[in-house]
PDB file of C-alpha atoms and ligand atoms in Angstrom:
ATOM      1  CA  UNK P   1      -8.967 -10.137  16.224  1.00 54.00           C
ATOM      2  CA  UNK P   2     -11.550 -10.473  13.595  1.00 59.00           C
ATOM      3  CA  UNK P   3      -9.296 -10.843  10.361  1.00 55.00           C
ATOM      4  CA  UNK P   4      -7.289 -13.180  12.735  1.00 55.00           C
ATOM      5  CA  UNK P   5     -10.040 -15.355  13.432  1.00 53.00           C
ATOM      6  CA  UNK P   6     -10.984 -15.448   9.931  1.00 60.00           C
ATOM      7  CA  UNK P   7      -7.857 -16.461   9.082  1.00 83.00           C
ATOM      8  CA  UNK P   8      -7.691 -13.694   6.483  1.00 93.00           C
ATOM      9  CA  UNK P   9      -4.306 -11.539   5.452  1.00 96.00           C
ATOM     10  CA  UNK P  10      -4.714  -7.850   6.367  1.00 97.00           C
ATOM     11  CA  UNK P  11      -3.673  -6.009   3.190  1.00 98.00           C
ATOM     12  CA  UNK P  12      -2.807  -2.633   3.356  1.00 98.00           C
ATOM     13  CA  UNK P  13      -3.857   0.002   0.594  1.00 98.00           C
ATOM     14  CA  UNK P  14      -3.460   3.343  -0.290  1.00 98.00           C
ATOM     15  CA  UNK P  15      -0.906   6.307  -1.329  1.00 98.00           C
ATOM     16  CA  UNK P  16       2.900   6.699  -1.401  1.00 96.00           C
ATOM     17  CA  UNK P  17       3.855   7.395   2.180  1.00 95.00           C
ATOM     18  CA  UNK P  18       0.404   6.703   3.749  1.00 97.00           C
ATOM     19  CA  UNK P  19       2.584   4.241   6.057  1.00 96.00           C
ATOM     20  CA  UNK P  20       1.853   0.876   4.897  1.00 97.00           C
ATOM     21  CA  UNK P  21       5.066  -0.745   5.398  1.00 97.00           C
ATOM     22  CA  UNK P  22       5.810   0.740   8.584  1.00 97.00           C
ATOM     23  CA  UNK P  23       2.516   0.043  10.299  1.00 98.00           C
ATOM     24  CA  UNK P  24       2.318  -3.217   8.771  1.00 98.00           C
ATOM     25  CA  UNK P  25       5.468  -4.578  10.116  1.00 98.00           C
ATOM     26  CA  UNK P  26       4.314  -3.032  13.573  1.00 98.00           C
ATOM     27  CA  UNK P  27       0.781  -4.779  13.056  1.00 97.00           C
ATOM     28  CA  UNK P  28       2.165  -8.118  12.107  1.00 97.00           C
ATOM     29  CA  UNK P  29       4.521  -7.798  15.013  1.00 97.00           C
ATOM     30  CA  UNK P  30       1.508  -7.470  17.033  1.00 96.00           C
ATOM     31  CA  UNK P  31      -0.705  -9.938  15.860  1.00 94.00           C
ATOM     32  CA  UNK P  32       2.150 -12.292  16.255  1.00 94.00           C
ATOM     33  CA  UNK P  33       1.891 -13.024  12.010  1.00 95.00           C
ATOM     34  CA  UNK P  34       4.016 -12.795   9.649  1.00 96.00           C
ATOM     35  CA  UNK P  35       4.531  -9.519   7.265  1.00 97.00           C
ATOM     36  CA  UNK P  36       5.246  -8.979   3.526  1.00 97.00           C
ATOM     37  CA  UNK P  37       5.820  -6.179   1.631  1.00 97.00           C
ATOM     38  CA  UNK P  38       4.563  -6.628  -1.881  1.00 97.00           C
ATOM     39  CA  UNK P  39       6.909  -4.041  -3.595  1.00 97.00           C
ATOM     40  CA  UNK P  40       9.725  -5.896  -1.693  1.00 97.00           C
ATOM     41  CA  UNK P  41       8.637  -9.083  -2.761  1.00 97.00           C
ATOM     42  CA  UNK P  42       8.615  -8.078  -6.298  1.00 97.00           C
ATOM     43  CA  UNK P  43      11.990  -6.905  -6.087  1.00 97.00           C
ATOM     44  CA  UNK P  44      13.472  -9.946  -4.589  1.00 96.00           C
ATOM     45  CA  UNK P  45      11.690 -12.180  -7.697  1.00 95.00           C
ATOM     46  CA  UNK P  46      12.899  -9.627 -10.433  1.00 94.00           C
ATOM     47  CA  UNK P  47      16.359  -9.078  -8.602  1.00 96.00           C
ATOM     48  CA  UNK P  48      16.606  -5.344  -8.857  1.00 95.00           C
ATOM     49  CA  UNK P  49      14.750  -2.011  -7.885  1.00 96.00           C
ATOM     50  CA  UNK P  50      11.221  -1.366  -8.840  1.00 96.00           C
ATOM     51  CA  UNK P  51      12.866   1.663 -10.092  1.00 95.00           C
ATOM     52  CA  UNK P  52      14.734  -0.029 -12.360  1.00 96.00           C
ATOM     53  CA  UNK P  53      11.837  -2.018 -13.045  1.00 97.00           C
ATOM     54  CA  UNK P  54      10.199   0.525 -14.277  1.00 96.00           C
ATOM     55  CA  UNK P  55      12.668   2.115 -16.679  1.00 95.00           C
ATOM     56  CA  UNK P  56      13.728  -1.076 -17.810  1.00 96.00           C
ATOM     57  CA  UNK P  57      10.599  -3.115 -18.342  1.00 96.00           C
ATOM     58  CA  UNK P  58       7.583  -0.153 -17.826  1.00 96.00           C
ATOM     59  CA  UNK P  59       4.876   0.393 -15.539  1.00 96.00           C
ATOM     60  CA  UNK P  60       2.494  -2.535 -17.483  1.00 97.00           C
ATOM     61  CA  UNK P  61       5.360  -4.902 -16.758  1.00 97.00           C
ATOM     62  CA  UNK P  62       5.440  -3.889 -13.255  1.00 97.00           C
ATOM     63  CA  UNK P  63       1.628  -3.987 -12.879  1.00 98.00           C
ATOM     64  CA  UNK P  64       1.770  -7.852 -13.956  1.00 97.00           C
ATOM     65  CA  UNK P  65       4.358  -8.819 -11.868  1.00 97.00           C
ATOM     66  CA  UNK P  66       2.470  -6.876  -8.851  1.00 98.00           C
ATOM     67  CA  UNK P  67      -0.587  -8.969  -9.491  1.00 98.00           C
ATOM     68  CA  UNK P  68       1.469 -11.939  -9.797  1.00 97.00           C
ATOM     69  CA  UNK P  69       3.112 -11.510  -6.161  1.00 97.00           C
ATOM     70  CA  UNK P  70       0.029 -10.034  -4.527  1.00 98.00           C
ATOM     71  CA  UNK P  71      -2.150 -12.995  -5.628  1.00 97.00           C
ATOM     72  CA  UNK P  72       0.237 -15.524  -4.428  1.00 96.00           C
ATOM     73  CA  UNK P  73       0.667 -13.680  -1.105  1.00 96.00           C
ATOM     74  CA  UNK P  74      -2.969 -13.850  -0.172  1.00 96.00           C
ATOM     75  CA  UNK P  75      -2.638 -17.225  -0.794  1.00 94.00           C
ATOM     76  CA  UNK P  76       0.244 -17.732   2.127  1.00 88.00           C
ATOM     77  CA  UNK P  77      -2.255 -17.488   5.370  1.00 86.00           C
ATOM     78  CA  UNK P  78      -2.752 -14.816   7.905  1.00 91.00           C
ATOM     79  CA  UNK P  79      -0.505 -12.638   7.679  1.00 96.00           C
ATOM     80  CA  UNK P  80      -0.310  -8.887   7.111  1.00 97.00           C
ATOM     81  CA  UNK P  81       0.518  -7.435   3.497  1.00 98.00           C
ATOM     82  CA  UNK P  82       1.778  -3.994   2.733  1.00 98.00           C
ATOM     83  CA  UNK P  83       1.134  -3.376  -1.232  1.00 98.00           C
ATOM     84  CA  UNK P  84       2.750  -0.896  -3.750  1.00 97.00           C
ATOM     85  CA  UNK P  85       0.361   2.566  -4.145  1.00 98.00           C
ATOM     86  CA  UNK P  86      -1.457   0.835  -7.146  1.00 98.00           C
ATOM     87  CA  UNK P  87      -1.850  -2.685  -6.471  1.00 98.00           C
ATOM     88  CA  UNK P  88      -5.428  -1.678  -5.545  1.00 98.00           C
ATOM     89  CA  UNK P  89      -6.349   0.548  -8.363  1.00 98.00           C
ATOM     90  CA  UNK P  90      -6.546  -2.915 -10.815  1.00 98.00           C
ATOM     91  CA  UNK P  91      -9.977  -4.526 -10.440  1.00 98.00           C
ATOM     92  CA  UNK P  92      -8.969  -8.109 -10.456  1.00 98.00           C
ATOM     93  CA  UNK P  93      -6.368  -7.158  -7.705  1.00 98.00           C
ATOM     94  CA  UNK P  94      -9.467  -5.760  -5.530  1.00 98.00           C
ATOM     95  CA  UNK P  95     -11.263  -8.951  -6.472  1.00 98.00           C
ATOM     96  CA  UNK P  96      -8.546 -11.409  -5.060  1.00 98.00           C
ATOM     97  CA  UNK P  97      -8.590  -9.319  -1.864  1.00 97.00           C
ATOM     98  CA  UNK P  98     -12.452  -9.049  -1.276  1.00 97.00           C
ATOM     99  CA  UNK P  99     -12.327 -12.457  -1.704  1.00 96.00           C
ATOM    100  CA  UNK P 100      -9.396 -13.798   0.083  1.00 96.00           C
ATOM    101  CA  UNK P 101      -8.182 -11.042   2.607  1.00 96.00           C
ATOM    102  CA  UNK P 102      -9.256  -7.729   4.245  1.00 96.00           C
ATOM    103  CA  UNK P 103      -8.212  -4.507   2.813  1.00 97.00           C
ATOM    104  CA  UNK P 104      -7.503  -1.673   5.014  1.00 98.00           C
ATOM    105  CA  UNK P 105      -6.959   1.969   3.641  1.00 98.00           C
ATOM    106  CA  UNK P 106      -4.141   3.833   5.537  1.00 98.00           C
ATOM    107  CA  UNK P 107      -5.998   7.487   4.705  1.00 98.00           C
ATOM    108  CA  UNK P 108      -3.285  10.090   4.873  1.00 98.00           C
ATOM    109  CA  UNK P 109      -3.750  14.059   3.574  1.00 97.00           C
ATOM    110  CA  UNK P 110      -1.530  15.353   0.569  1.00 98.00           C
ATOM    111  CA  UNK P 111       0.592  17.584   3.394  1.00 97.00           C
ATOM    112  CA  UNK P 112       0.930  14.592   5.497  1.00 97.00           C
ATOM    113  CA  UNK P 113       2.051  12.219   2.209  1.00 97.00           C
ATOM    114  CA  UNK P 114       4.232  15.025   0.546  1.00 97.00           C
ATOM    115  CA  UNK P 115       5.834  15.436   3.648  1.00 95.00           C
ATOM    116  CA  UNK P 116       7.089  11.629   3.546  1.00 94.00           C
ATOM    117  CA  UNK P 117       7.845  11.174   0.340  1.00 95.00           C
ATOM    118  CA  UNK P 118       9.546  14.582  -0.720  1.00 94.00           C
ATOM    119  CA  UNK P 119      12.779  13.840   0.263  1.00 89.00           C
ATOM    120  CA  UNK P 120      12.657  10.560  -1.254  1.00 85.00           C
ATOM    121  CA  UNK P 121      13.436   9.543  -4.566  1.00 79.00           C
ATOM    122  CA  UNK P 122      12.792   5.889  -4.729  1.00 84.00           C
ATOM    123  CA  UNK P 123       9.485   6.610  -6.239  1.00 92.00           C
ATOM    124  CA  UNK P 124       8.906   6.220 -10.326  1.00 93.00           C
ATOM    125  CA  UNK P 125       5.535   7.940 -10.468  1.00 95.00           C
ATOM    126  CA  UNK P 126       7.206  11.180  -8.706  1.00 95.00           C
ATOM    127  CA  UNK P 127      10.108  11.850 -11.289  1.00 93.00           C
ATOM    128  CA  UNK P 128       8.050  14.556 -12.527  1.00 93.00           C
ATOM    129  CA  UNK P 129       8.928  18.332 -13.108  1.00 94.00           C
ATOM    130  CA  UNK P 130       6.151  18.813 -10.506  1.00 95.00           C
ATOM    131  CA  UNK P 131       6.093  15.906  -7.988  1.00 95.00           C
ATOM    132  CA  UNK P 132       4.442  17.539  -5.004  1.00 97.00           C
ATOM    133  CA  UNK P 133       1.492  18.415  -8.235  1.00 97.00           C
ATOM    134  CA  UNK P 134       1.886  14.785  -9.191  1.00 97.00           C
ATOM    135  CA  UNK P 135       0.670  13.481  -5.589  1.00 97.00           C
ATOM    136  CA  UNK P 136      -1.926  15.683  -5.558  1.00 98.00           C
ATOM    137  CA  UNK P 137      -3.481  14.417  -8.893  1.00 98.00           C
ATOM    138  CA  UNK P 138      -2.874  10.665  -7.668  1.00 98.00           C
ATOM    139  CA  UNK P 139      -4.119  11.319  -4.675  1.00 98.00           C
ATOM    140  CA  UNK P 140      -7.660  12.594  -6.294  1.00 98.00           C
ATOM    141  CA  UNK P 141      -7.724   9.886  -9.040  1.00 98.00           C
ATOM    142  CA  UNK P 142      -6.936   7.098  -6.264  1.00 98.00           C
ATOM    143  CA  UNK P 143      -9.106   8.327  -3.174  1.00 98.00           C
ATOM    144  CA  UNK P 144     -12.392   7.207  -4.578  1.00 98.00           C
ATOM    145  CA  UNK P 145     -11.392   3.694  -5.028  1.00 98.00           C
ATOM    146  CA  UNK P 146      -9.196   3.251  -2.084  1.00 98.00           C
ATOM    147  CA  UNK P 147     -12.671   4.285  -0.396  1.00 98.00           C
ATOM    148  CA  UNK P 148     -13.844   0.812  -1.911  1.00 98.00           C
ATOM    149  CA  UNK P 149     -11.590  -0.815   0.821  1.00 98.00           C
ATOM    150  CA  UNK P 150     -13.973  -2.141   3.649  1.00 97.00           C
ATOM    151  CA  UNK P 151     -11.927  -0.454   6.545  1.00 97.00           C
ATOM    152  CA  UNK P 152     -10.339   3.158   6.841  1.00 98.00           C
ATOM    153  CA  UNK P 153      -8.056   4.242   9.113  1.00 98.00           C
ATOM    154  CA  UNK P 154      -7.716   8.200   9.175  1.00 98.00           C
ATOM    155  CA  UNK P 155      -3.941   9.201   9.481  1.00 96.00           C
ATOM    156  CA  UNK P 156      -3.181  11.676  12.310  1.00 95.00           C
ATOM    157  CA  UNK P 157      -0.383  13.842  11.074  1.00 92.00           C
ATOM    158  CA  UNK P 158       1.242  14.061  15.066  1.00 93.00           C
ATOM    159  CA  UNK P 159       0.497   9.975  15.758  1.00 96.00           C
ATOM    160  CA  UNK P 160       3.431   7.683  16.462  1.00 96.00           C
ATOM    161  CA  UNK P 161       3.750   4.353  14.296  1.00 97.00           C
ATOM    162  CA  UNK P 162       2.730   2.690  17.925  1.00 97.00           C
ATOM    163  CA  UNK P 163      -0.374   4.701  18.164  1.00 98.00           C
ATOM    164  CA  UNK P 164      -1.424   4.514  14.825  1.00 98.00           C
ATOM    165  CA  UNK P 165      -0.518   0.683  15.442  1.00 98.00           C
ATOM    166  CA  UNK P 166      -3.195   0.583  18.162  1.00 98.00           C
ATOM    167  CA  UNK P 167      -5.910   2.649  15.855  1.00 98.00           C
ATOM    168  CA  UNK P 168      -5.611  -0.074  13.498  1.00 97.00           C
ATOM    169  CA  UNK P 169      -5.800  -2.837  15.974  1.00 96.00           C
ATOM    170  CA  UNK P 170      -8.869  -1.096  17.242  1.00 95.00           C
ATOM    171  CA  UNK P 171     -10.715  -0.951  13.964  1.00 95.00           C
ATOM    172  CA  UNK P 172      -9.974  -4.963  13.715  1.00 93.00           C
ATOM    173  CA  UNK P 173     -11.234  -5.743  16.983  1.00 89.00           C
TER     174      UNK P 173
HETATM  175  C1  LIG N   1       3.357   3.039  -6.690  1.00 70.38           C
HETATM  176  C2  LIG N   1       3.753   2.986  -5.374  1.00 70.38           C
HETATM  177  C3  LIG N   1       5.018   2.370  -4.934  1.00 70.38           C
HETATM  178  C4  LIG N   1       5.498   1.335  -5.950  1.00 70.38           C
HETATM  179  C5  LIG N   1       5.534   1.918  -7.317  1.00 70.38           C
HETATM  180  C6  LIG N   1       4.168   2.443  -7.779  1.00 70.38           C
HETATM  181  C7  LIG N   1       2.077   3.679  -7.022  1.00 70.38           C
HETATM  182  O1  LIG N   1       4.818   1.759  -3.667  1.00 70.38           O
HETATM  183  O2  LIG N   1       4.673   0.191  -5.947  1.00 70.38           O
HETATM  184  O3  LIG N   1       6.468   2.957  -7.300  1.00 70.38           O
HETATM  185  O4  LIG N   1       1.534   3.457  -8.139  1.00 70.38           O
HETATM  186  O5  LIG N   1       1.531   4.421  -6.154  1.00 70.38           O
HETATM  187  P1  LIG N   1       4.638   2.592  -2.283  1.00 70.38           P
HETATM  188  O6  LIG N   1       3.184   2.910  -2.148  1.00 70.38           O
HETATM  189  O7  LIG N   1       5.089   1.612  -1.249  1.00 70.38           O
HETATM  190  O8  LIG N   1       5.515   3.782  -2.378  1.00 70.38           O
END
């Protein structure tokens, strides 16, 4: 493929429950790379949730440490990279992928997202009187940045990870 050839990571962006983590370890299992999940990543170094990294430390804290891992992970070779929700919102995060890897926005509707995430409470930013109200704002704010990302994939509600695998392949070819 073209990002393999370039020798680039594939970095995954965009919402909470868009899918990055599952199609990226189905990508990276097709591309014969490796895969890392930033959030995961960050959660190994700290040694507990990102929950609990939030509550304990804050969001800023969390931001830091999510530039910290992302940077170093672009630095690792081809490979595919699932990141948190907002590791692409920060400027100099967007910066270190235009320049070292190729981000790819996973672009899934508020029904499809809420659907995903509302039976999950594992997310930080959701713990809100009005979660499903929560997305939706996110979702708005985020959308025209994620759009900054050099290749979207559309998110079809019925697909199967496999399917959407091959979509994404597709739009690397
Ligand atoms: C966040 C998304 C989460 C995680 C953190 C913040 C966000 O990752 O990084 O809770 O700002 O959207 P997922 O997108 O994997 O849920």
């Amino acid at each position: 493929t073209r990002a393999a050839r370039l020798g680039r990571p594939v970095v995954l962006v965009g919402m909470m429950g868009s899918g990055k983590t599952a199609i990226g370890k189905a990508l990276a299992a097709r591309l014969g790379c490796g895969f890392v999940d930033s959030d995961a990543a960050i959660e190994e170094a700290a040694k507990c949730s990102i929950a609990e990294i939030f509550a304990r430390d804050g969001e800023k804290f969390f931001r830091a440490r999510e530039s910290e891992v992302l940077s170093r992970l672009l630095d690792a070779g081809p490979r595919v990279v699932s990141t948190g929700g907002g590791a692409f919102l920060a400027p100099r995060n967007r910066e270190a992928i235009a320049e070292r890897g190729v981000a790819l926005w996973l672009d899934a509707d508020l029904d499809l997202l809420w659907e995903r995430v509302r039976h999950k409470s594992t997310r930080p930013l959701l713990r809100t009187p009005d979660p499903r109200g929560t997305l939706a704002r996110l979702l708005e704010e985020r959308r025209p940045i994620y759009a900054q990302a050099p290749l979207r994939l559309i998110a079809r509600p019925g697909d199967s990870i496999d399917t959407t695998t091959d979509r994404v392949l597709a739009l690397l070819a």
